[in-house]
Coordinates of C-alpha atoms in Angstrom, one line a residue:
Chain A
X1 CA 0.0 0.0 0.1
X2 CA 2.7 2.4 1.1
X3 CA 5.0 1.4 -1.8
X4 CA 2.9 3.0 -4.7
X5 CA 2.8 6.3 -3.0
X6 CA 5.8 8.0 -4.7
X7 CA 4.9 11.6 -4.0
X8 CA 6.0 12.5 -0.7
X9 CA 9.1 9.9 -0.6
X10 CA 12.6 10.8 0.0
X11 CA 15.4 9.2 -1.8
X12 CA 18.6 9.7 -0.4
X13 CA 21.4 10.8 -2.9
X14 CA 24.2 13.3 -3.0
X15 CA 23.5 15.4 -6.2
X16 CA 23.5 18.8 -7.1
X17 CA 19.9 18.8 -6.9
X18 CA 20.0 17.0 -3.4
X19 CA 22.6 19.5 -2.1
X20 CA 20.5 22.6 -3.1
X21 CA 18.7 24.8 -0.3
X22 CA 15.4 23.4 0.0
X23 CA 13.9 27.3 -0.1
X24 CA 15.5 27.5 -3.6
X25 CA 13.8 24.1 -4.3
X26 CA 10.4 25.1 -3.0
X27 CA 10.4 28.5 -4.6
X28 CA 11.6 27.2 -8.1
X29 CA 9.3 24.3 -8.1
X30 CA 6.1 26.7 -7.1
X31 CA 7.5 29.2 -9.6
X32 CA 7.9 26.4 -12.4
X33 CA 4.2 25.6 -11.9
X34 CA 3.4 29.1 -12.6
X35 CA 5.4 29.6 -15.5
X36 CA 4.0 26.6 -17.1
X37 CA 1.2 28.3 -18.4
X38 CA 3.0 30.7 -20.1
X39 CA 3.9 28.1 -22.8
X40 CA 1.7 27.9 -25.9
X41 CA 3.3 26.8 -28.8
X42 CA 5.8 23.7 -29.6
X43 CA 9.1 25.8 -28.9
X44 CA 8.2 26.7 -25.3
X45 CA 6.9 23.2 -24.3
X46 CA 10.1 21.9 -25.8
X47 CA 12.3 24.2 -23.7
X48 CA 10.3 23.3 -20.6
X49 CA 10.7 19.7 -21.4
X50 CA 14.4 19.9 -22.1
X51 CA 14.7 22.0 -18.5
X52 CA 12.7 19.3 -16.6
X53 CA 14.8 16.4 -18.3
X54 CA 18.1 18.3 -17.5
X55 CA 16.8 19.0 -13.8
X56 CA 15.9 14.9 -13.4
X57 CA 19.4 14.2 -15.2
X58 CA 21.2 16.2 -12.4
X59 CA 19.3 14.7 -9.7
X60 CA 20.7 11.3 -10.5
X61 CA 17.6 9.7 -9.7
X62 CA 16.2 6.8 -11.8
X63 CA 13.6 8.0 -14.4
X64 CA 11.1 5.0 -13.2
X65 CA 10.4 6.9 -10.0
X66 CA 9.3 9.7 -12.1
X67 CA 6.9 7.5 -14.2
X68 CA 5.7 6.0 -10.9
X69 CA 4.9 9.4 -9.9
X70 CA 2.5 9.8 -13.0
X71 CA 0.8 6.8 -12.3
X72 CA -1.7 7.5 -9.8
X73 CA -2.7 10.8 -12.1
X74 CA -3.0 8.6 -15.0
X75 CA -6.9 8.7 -14.9
X76 CA -7.3 12.3 -14.3
X77 CA -4.7 13.0 -17.5
X78 CA -6.5 10.8 -19.9
X79 CA -9.9 12.0 -18.9
X80 CA -8.8 15.7 -19.4
X81 CA -6.9 14.8 -22.8
X82 CA -10.2 12.9 -24.1
X83 CA -12.3 16.1 -23.3
X84 CA -9.7 18.2 -24.9
X85 CA -9.5 16.3 -28.3
X86 CA -13.3 15.8 -28.4
X87 CA -14.6 19.0 -27.3
X88 CA -12.1 21.6 -28.6
X89 CA -13.4 23.2 -31.9
X90 CA -11.5 25.3 -34.5
X91 CA -8.9 24.5 -37.5
X92 CA -9.4 21.6 -40.1
X93 CA -11.9 19.0 -39.1
X94 CA -10.1 15.6 -39.4
X95 CA -12.5 13.1 -38.3
X96 CA -16.2 12.8 -37.1
X97 CA -18.2 10.2 -35.2
X98 CA -22.0 11.9 -35.0
X99 CA -21.6 15.1 -33.0
X100 CA -17.8 14.0 -32.0
X101 CA -15.5 16.0 -34.0
X102 CA -12.0 15.7 -33.7
X103 CA -10.0 18.8 -35.0
X104 CA -6.5 19.9 -35.3
X105 CA -6.7 22.5 -32.7
X106 CA -8.2 19.8 -30.6
X107 CA -5.2 17.2 -30.8
X108 CA -2.9 20.1 -30.5
X109 CA -4.3 21.4 -27.2
X110 CA -4.5 17.9 -25.8
X111 CA -1.1 17.5 -26.4
X112 CA -0.1 20.6 -24.9
X113 CA -2.5 19.6 -21.6
X114 CA -0.8 16.3 -21.6
X115 CA 2.6 17.8 -21.5
X116 CA 1.5 20.2 -18.9
X117 CA 0.2 17.6 -16.6
X118 CA 3.5 15.5 -17.0
X119 CA 5.8 18.1 -16.4
X120 CA 4.2 19.6 -13.4
X121 CA 4.1 16.2 -11.8
X122 CA 7.8 15.3 -12.7
X123 CA 9.1 18.5 -11.2
X124 CA 6.9 18.3 -8.1
X125 CA 8.2 14.7 -7.8
X126 CA 11.6 15.8 -8.1
X127 CA 11.3 18.2 -5.3
X128 CA 10.0 15.7 -2.7
X129 CA 12.3 13.0 -4.1
X130 CA 15.3 14.9 -3.5
X131 CA 14.4 16.7 -0.3
X132 CA 14.0 15.2 3.3
X133 CA 10.5 16.0 4.6
X134 CA 12.1 17.7 7.7
X135 CA 14.1 20.2 5.6
X136 CA 11.0 21.1 3.5
X137 CA 9.2 21.8 6.7
X138 CA 12.3 24.3 7.7
X139 CA 11.9 25.9 4.1
X140 CA 8.4 26.3 4.6
X141 CA 9.1 28.3 8.0
X142 CA 11.7 30.3 6.4
X143 CA 9.4 31.2 3.6
X144 CA 6.4 32.1 5.7
X145 CA 8.0 33.8 8.2
X146 CA 7.5 37.2 6.7
X147 CA 3.6 36.4 7.9
X148 CA 4.6 36.8 11.3
X149 CA 4.0 40.4 10.9
X150 CA 0.2 39.7 10.4
X151 CA 0.1 37.5 13.7
X152 CA 0.0 34.2 11.5
X153 CA 1.2 31.4 13.5
X154 CA 4.4 30.4 11.5
X155 CA 6.5 28.8 14.4
X156 CA 3.4 26.8 15.6
X157 CA 2.8 25.7 12.3
X158 CA 6.1 24.4 11.4
X159 CA 6.3 22.6 14.8
X160 CA 3.0 20.9 13.9
X161 CA 4.4 20.0 10.5
X162 CA 7.8 18.6 11.8
X163 CA 6.1 16.6 14.5
X164 CA 3.5 15.4 12.1
X165 CA 6.5 14.3 9.9
X166 CA 8.2 12.7 12.9
X167 CA 5.4 10.7 14.0
X168 CA 4.5 9.3 10.5
X169 CA 6.7 6.1 10.7
X170 CA 5.5 5.6 14.2
X171 CA 1.9 5.6 13.4
X172 CA 2.8 3.4 10.5
X173 CA 4.3 1.0 12.5
X174 CA 1.3 1.2 14.8
X175 CA -1.4 0.7 12.3
X176 CA 0.7 -2.7 11.3
X177 CA 0.8 -3.9 14.8
X178 CA -2.9 -3.1 15.4
X179 CA -3.9 -4.7 11.9
X180 CA -1.8 -7.7 12.8
X181 CA -3.3 -8.2 16.4
X182 CA -6.8 -7.7 14.9
X183 CA -6.3 -10.1 12.1
X184 CA -5.1 -12.7 15.1
X185 CA -8.5 -12.2 16.5
X186 CA -10.3 -12.8 13.2
X187 CA -10.8 -9.6 11.6
X188 CA -10.2 -9.7 7.6
X189 CA -9.4 -6.6 6.1
X190 CA -9.4 -7.3 2.2
X191 CA -12.7 -9.5 1.9
X192 CA -16.1 -8.9 1.7
X193 CA -18.4 -6.1 0.1
X194 CA -17.7 -2.5 0.4
X195 CA -19.7 -2.2 3.4
X196 CA -18.0 -5.1 5.2
X197 CA -14.6 -3.7 4.3
X198 CA -15.5 -0.2 5.7
X199 CA -16.7 -2.2 8.9
X200 CA -13.6 -4.0 9.2
X201 CA -11.5 -0.4 9.5
X202 CA -13.4 0.4 12.9
X203 CA -11.2 -2.3 15.0
X204 CA -8.4 -0.5 13.5
X205 CA -8.9 3.0 13.7
X206 CA -10.5 3.2 17.2
X207 CA -7.4 2.1 18.9
X208 CA -5.4 4.1 16.4
X209 CA -6.9 7.2 17.5
X210 CA -6.8 6.5 21.0
X211 CA -3.3 5.7 21.1
X212 CA -2.7 8.9 18.9
X213 CA -4.2 10.9 21.6
X214 CA -2.3 9.5 24.4
X215 CA 1.0 9.7 22.6
X216 CA 0.1 13.7 21.8
X217 CA -0.4 13.9 25.6
X218 CA 2.9 12.1 26.6
X219 CA 4.7 14.3 24.1
X220 CA 3.2 17.6 25.2
X221 CA 4.5 16.8 28.7
X222 CA 7.9 15.8 27.5
X223 CA 8.2 19.1 25.6
X224 CA 7.0 21.1 28.8
X225 CA 9.4 19.2 30.9
X226 CA 12.2 20.5 28.4
X227 CA 11.3 23.8 29.0
X228 CA 8.9 24.5 25.8
X229 CA 7.1 27.8 26.1
X230 CA 6.1 28.6 22.5
X231 CA 8.1 30.2 19.8
X232 CA 9.2 33.4 21.7
X233 CA 13.0 33.5 22.7
X234 CA 13.5 30.2 21.1
X235 CA 16.9 29.5 18.8
X236 CA 17.1 27.3 16.1
X237 CA 19.3 24.3 15.9
X238 CA 18.8 23.5 12.2
X239 CA 20.3 26.4 9.8
X240 CA 19.6 26.7 6.2
X241 CA 22.7 28.0 4.1
X242 CA 21.9 29.8 0.9
X243 CA 25.0 29.2 -1.2
X244 CA 25.9 30.3 -4.8
X245 CA 24.3 27.3 -6.5
X246 CA 20.9 28.3 -4.9
X247 CA 21.4 31.8 -6.7
X248 CA 22.3 30.1 -9.7
X249 CA 19.1 27.8 -9.6
X250 CA 16.7 30.9 -9.4
X251 CA 18.6 32.5 -12.1
X252 CA 18.1 29.5 -14.2
X253 CA 14.5 30.2 -13.5
X254 CA 14.6 33.5 -14.5
X255 CA 16.3 32.7 -17.9
X256 CA 13.7 29.9 -18.3
X257 CA 11.0 33.0 -18.2
X258 CA 12.6 35.1 -20.5
X259 CA 12.9 32.4 -22.9
X260 CA 9.2 31.4 -22.7
X261 CA 8.1 34.9 -23.3
X262 CA 10.6 35.3 -26.3
X263 CA 9.4 32.5 -28.0
X264 CA 5.7 32.4 -27.0
X265 CA 3.1 33.2 -30.0
Chain B
X10 CA 21.9 21.0 55.1
X11 CA 18.9 21.8 53.0
X12 CA 17.3 19.3 51.0
X13 CA 17.2 19.6 47.2
X14 CA 13.8 18.4 46.7
X15 CA 11.5 18.7 49.6
X16 CA 7.9 17.9 49.6
X17 CA 5.5 19.1 52.3
X18 CA 1.9 17.6 53.0
X19 CA 1.1 17.3 49.3
X20 CA -2.6 16.2 48.4
X21 CA -3.8 15.7 45.0
X22 CA -6.8 14.0 43.4
X23 CA -7.4 13.8 39.6
X24 CA -10.4 15.7 38.0
X25 CA -13.5 13.7 38.3
X26 CA -12.3 11.2 40.8
X27 CA -13.1 13.1 43.9
X28 CA -12.8 11.8 47.2
X29 CA -10.2 9.2 46.1
X30 CA -7.1 11.1 46.9
X31 CA -3.9 9.9 44.4
X32 CA -1.5 11.7 46.9
X33 CA -2.6 11.7 50.5
X34 CA -0.3 13.9 53.0
X35 CA 2.9 13.1 50.9
X36 CA 6.3 14.5 52.5
X37 CA 9.8 13.7 52.0
X38 CA 13.4 15.3 51.6
X39 CA 16.1 14.1 49.2
X40 CA 19.5 15.5 49.7
X41 CA 22.0 16.4 47.0
X42 CA 23.9 13.7 45.3
X43 CA 21.4 10.8 46.5
X44 CA 20.0 8.1 44.5
X45 CA 16.6 7.6 45.5
X46 CA 14.1 5.0 44.5
X47 CA 10.5 5.3 45.0
X48 CA 8.8 1.9 44.6
X49 CA 5.2 0.9 45.1
X50 CA 2.4 -0.8 43.1
X51 CA 0.5 0.3 40.1
X52 CA -1.9 3.3 41.1
X53 CA -0.1 4.0 44.3
X54 CA 0.9 7.7 43.2
X55 CA 4.6 7.4 42.2
X56 CA 4.2 9.0 38.7
X57 CA 1.6 11.5 40.0
X58 CA 4.3 13.0 42.5
X59 CA 7.1 13.1 40.1
X60 CA 5.1 15.4 37.9
X61 CA 4.2 17.3 40.8
X62 CA 8.1 18.0 41.4
X63 CA 8.8 19.7 38.1
X64 CA 5.1 21.4 38.0
X65 CA 3.5 19.3 35.3
X66 CA 0.8 18.8 37.5
X67 CA -0.7 21.2 40.6
X68 CA -1.2 19.8 43.9
X69 CA -4.2 20.3 45.5
X70 CA -2.2 21.5 48.7
X71 CA 1.2 21.2 50.2
X72 CA 4.1 22.5 48.9
X73 CA 7.0 21.6 46.8
X74 CA 10.7 23.1 47.5
X75 CA 13.5 22.5 44.8
X76 CA 16.7 23.8 46.2
X77 CA 15.2 25.5 48.7
X78 CA 13.0 27.5 46.7
X79 CA 9.4 27.2 47.0
X80 CA 7.6 26.0 43.3
X81 CA 5.0 28.6 42.0
X82 CA 3.3 29.6 38.9
X83 CA 6.2 32.5 39.0
X84 CA 9.2 30.2 38.9
X85 CA 7.9 27.2 37.5
X86 CA 10.1 27.4 34.5
X87 CA 13.1 28.4 36.3
X88 CA 12.8 25.5 38.5
X89 CA 11.6 22.9 35.9
X90 CA 15.1 24.0 34.3
X91 CA 16.9 22.3 37.4
X92 CA 14.9 19.2 37.0
X93 CA 15.4 16.5 34.1
X94 CA 12.7 14.0 33.4
X95 CA 12.8 10.7 31.5
X96 CA 9.6 9.4 30.8
X97 CA 8.2 6.0 30.4
X98 CA 7.8 5.4 26.7
X99 CA 10.9 6.1 24.5
X100 CA 8.7 6.9 21.3
X101 CA 6.4 9.5 22.8
X102 CA 9.0 11.8 24.4
X103 CA 11.1 11.7 21.1
X104 CA 10.4 15.6 19.8
X105 CA 13.0 16.1 17.3
X106 CA 13.1 14.3 13.9
X107 CA 16.7 13.0 14.4
X108 CA 18.8 12.3 17.5
X109 CA 20.7 15.7 17.3
X110 CA 17.2 17.7 16.9
X111 CA 16.1 16.0 19.6
X112 CA 19.0 16.5 21.9
X113 CA 18.8 20.2 20.7
X114 CA 15.3 20.8 21.7
X115 CA 15.6 21.9 25.1
X116 CA 18.6 24.1 24.4
X117 CA 16.4 25.9 21.7
X118 CA 13.7 26.3 24.3
X119 CA 16.1 28.1 26.3
X120 CA 17.4 30.4 23.6
X121 CA 21.0 29.0 23.8
X122 CA 23.0 30.4 21.0
X123 CA 23.8 28.1 17.9
X124 CA 27.1 27.7 18.1
X125 CA 27.2 27.0 21.6
X126 CA 24.3 24.4 20.9
X127 CA 26.4 22.4 18.4
X128 CA 29.1 22.1 21.1
X129 CA 26.7 21.0 23.8
X130 CA 24.7 18.5 21.7
X131 CA 28.1 16.9 20.8
X132 CA 29.2 16.5 24.2
X133 CA 26.0 15.0 25.4
X134 CA 25.6 12.8 22.5
X135 CA 29.5 11.5 23.6
X136 CA 28.2 11.3 27.2
X137 CA 25.7 8.6 26.7
X138 CA 27.6 7.0 23.7
X139 CA 25.2 7.8 20.9
X140 CA 27.5 10.2 18.7
X141 CA 27.5 7.7 15.8
X142 CA 23.7 7.9 15.8
X143 CA 23.5 11.5 15.5
X144 CA 21.8 12.0 12.2
X145 CA 19.4 8.9 12.6
X146 CA 15.6 9.0 12.8
X147 CA 14.0 7.5 15.6
X148 CA 12.3 4.7 13.9
X149 CA 15.6 3.4 13.4
X150 CA 16.8 3.1 17.3
X151 CA 16.0 0.6 19.7
X152 CA 14.1 1.6 22.8
X153 CA 17.5 1.6 25.0
X154 CA 19.0 3.9 22.6
X155 CA 15.9 6.4 22.4
X156 CA 15.9 6.5 26.3
X157 CA 19.7 7.1 26.1
X158 CA 18.8 10.4 23.4
X159 CA 16.2 11.3 26.2
X160 CA 19.0 11.3 28.7
X161 CA 21.2 13.2 26.5
X162 CA 18.4 15.7 26.1
X163 CA 18.8 16.4 29.7
X164 CA 22.4 16.3 30.1
X165 CA 22.8 19.1 27.5
X166 CA 20.5 21.1 29.7
X167 CA 22.8 20.2 32.7
X168 CA 20.3 20.2 35.4
X169 CA 21.1 19.2 39.2
X170 CA 18.3 16.6 39.3
X171 CA 17.1 13.6 37.0
X172 CA 13.8 12.2 37.5
X173 CA 13.4 8.7 35.9
X174 CA 9.6 8.3 35.5
X175 CA 9.7 4.4 34.8
X176 CA 12.0 5.0 32.1
X177 CA 13.4 1.4 31.9
X178 CA 10.0 -0.1 32.1
X179 CA 9.3 -0.5 28.5
X180 CA 12.8 -1.7 27.5
X181 CA 14.4 -5.2 26.9
X182 CA 16.8 -6.4 30.0
X183 CA 20.2 -5.4 27.7
X184 CA 18.4 -1.6 27.1
X185 CA 17.6 -1.4 30.9
X186 CA 21.5 -2.4 31.6
X187 CA 22.3 0.4 29.1
X188 CA 20.0 3.0 30.5
X189 CA 20.9 2.5 34.0
X190 CA 24.8 2.0 33.7
X191 CA 24.5 5.4 31.6
X192 CA 22.7 7.1 34.4
X193 CA 25.3 5.7 37.0
X194 CA 27.8 7.0 34.8
X195 CA 26.5 10.5 34.3
X196 CA 25.4 10.9 38.0
X197 CA 29.2 9.9 39.2
X198 CA 30.7 12.5 36.9
X199 CA 28.3 15.5 37.3
X200 CA 27.4 14.6 40.9
X201 CA 23.5 14.7 40.0
X202 CA 20.8 13.8 42.2
X203 CA 18.5 10.9 40.6
X204 CA 14.9 10.0 41.7
X205 CA 13.8 7.0 40.1
X206 CA 10.4 5.7 40.0
X207 CA 10.5 1.9 39.2
X208 CA 8.8 -1.3 39.0
X209 CA 12.1 -3.0 38.8
X210 CA 13.3 -4.3 42.1
X211 CA 16.9 -4.8 41.0
X212 CA 17.1 -1.3 39.6
X213 CA 15.7 -0.1 43.4
X214 CA 18.5 -2.4 44.8
X215 CA 21.2 0.2 43.5
X216 CA 19.7 3.3 45.3
X217 CA 21.2 4.7 48.4
X218 CA 17.6 5.1 49.8
X219 CA 14.0 3.4 48.8
X220 CA 10.8 5.2 49.5
X221 CA 7.7 2.7 49.6
X222 CA 4.3 4.2 48.4
X223 CA 1.0 2.8 49.0
X224 CA -2.1 4.4 47.8
X225 CA -0.6 7.9 47.8
X226 CA 1.1 7.5 51.3
X227 CA 4.6 7.2 52.0
X228 CA 4.6 3.8 54.2
X229 CA 8.1 2.9 54.3
X230 CA 11.8 4.6 53.9
X231 CA 15.1 3.1 54.3
X232 CA 18.1 1.8 52.6
X233 CA 17.8 -1.0 50.1
X234 CA 19.0 -3.6 53.1
X235 CA 16.4 -2.2 55.6
X236 CA 13.6 -2.4 52.9
X237 CA 14.6 -5.7 51.5
X238 CA 15.0 -7.6 54.5
X239 CA 11.0 -7.0 55.5
X240 CA 10.5 -9.7 53.1
X241 CA 7.2 -11.0 53.1
X242 CA 5.9 -7.4 54.1
X243 CA 6.8 -6.3 50.6
X244 CA 4.9 -9.2 48.9
X245 CA 1.8 -8.0 50.8
X246 CA 2.3 -4.4 49.4
X247 CA 2.4 -6.1 45.8
X248 CA 5.7 -5.6 45.2
X249 CA 8.5 -8.4 44.1
X250 CA 11.6 -9.3 46.0
X251 CA 15.0 -9.0 44.8
X252 CA 16.4 -12.1 43.2
X253 CA 18.8 -12.7 46.1
X254 CA 15.7 -12.3 48.7
X255 CA 13.5 -15.0 46.7
X256 CA 16.6 -17.3 46.6
X257 CA 16.7 -16.9 50.2
X258 CA 13.0 -17.6 50.6
X259 CA 12.9 -20.6 48.3
X260 CA 16.0 -21.9 50.5
X261 CA 14.1 -21.5 53.6
X262 CA 11.1 -23.4 52.3
X263 CA 13.4 -26.5 51.9
X264 CA 14.8 -26.2 55.3
X265 CA 18.2 -24.5 54.6
X266 CA 19.2 -22.5 57.2
X267 CA 19.5 -18.6 55.8
X268 CA 20.4 -15.4 57.8
X269 CA 17.3 -13.0 58.3
X270 CA 19.1 -9.9 57.1
X271 CA 19.1 -8.6 53.3
X272 CA 22.1 -9.4 51.4
X273 CA 23.3 -8.3 48.0
X274 CA 24.0 -11.3 45.7
X275 CA 27.6 -10.9 46.2
X276 CA 27.3 -11.2 49.7
X277 CA 25.2 -14.3 49.7
X278 CA 27.8 -15.9 47.4
X279 CA 30.4 -14.8 50.2
X280 CA 28.1 -16.2 52.7
X281 CA 27.7 -19.4 51.0
X282 CA 31.2 -20.0 50.3
X283 CA 32.4 -19.3 53.9
X284 CA 29.6 -21.9 55.0
X285 CA 30.8 -24.7 52.8
X286 CA 34.2 -24.2 54.1
X287 CA 33.2 -24.9 57.7

């Protein structure tokens, strides 16, 4: 179940992309997703594709991870592409079945939409595969810190996030143990109708909730016992270092934007 | 000499459980450099009183003094910094995502500058022999190792008192020995006061003094020798006997004459050898 989910997983490595500052990666990823909408012809899409492939190559990660990243979205992609093919009008009419017409524009548009999807998934998969969840939450705190001015609880949110991330493996282990314990008492998690399956989840969820609350209580005691009083007056152990390569990566994004403006129709 | 911890007439009841006192007129004193074990059956108020000492719970009435200062709402954070606490469940007290983050958590809370933090984290991890695990995540550590990280988190803050709230009860025998010997070493080096709350009678046998609790009261107090020589009385309190005492009891039942005073395992062996020579 957990193996299929490639999004949100981290593959350790020591490439240029891995060593980039997480803030740079986060900003670049979001920026890339925004400027992808600037592309509107074959040349601009070509530039974006080359850029993405180059980034993947630099990360040293196997391409199969990225294909796996696309898989869960496949249905959505195909659905959108089909809609585009059949319901975009204009250009030369190529083919018609009753009211459904396939036009030149439709095919071109569908191709662009397809590329757009795949590129967005590739680039965001690249970010999560090459960055530890912890440094992502650090990056988020750092990027959001200007929001402190409008009394947005940045420290609390980032603490919540890092505790949540720290407990993911613990809770996964726990889920496994409870499932096994319930199986030993005869609960069947995979058989039966949908309703039966849903009912079988109850003896898994209730203990999991109870133990999560118990854990939260223990953790808050342990935090208080070690002097936690909230964000004020706290120093930070983890430090993010903005190096030259990070500025270069942002520069690459600017260059990309320039190219897109030059070659778009 | 002023005691480092003093409890005076502590009463406590849990919300929703009126008329059943979790702690009933509890008073005791602990002196600097002592290792004191608190034993008692489940629900005797052992853990509750530990939380009262560092202000996690507020007593209904009574006073707590730490290093001669009375614990109150104003100074709870200052006094809490003098008391380090290791809790029972190694998983639930691990705050950081990696070992070094967890050790640094307390330092971050106290606003220690980063350069000093790096040194202190390094030293604290060396102290508990966990420096090679510095960048590991908690999921990859054994229970005993997690507890040693928790101890490092406390050592980094250099408190004067360490409370072990059943810190070894969820560990296997090996992890238990690791944790106990780590604490013994640190106590020796830093002249700490250790208050250990335990079910494990062999752990209590290491203490300088044992306090026995029953239903929120202190029912007995003395050196391990004094306490364990009470033999069957302890069994009535729902406590186990240390191994040497159980052996003596079993020998007695088989008609072998044994001395009535408490003996550690070493002394029992000595006694046996000298008996055989006769």
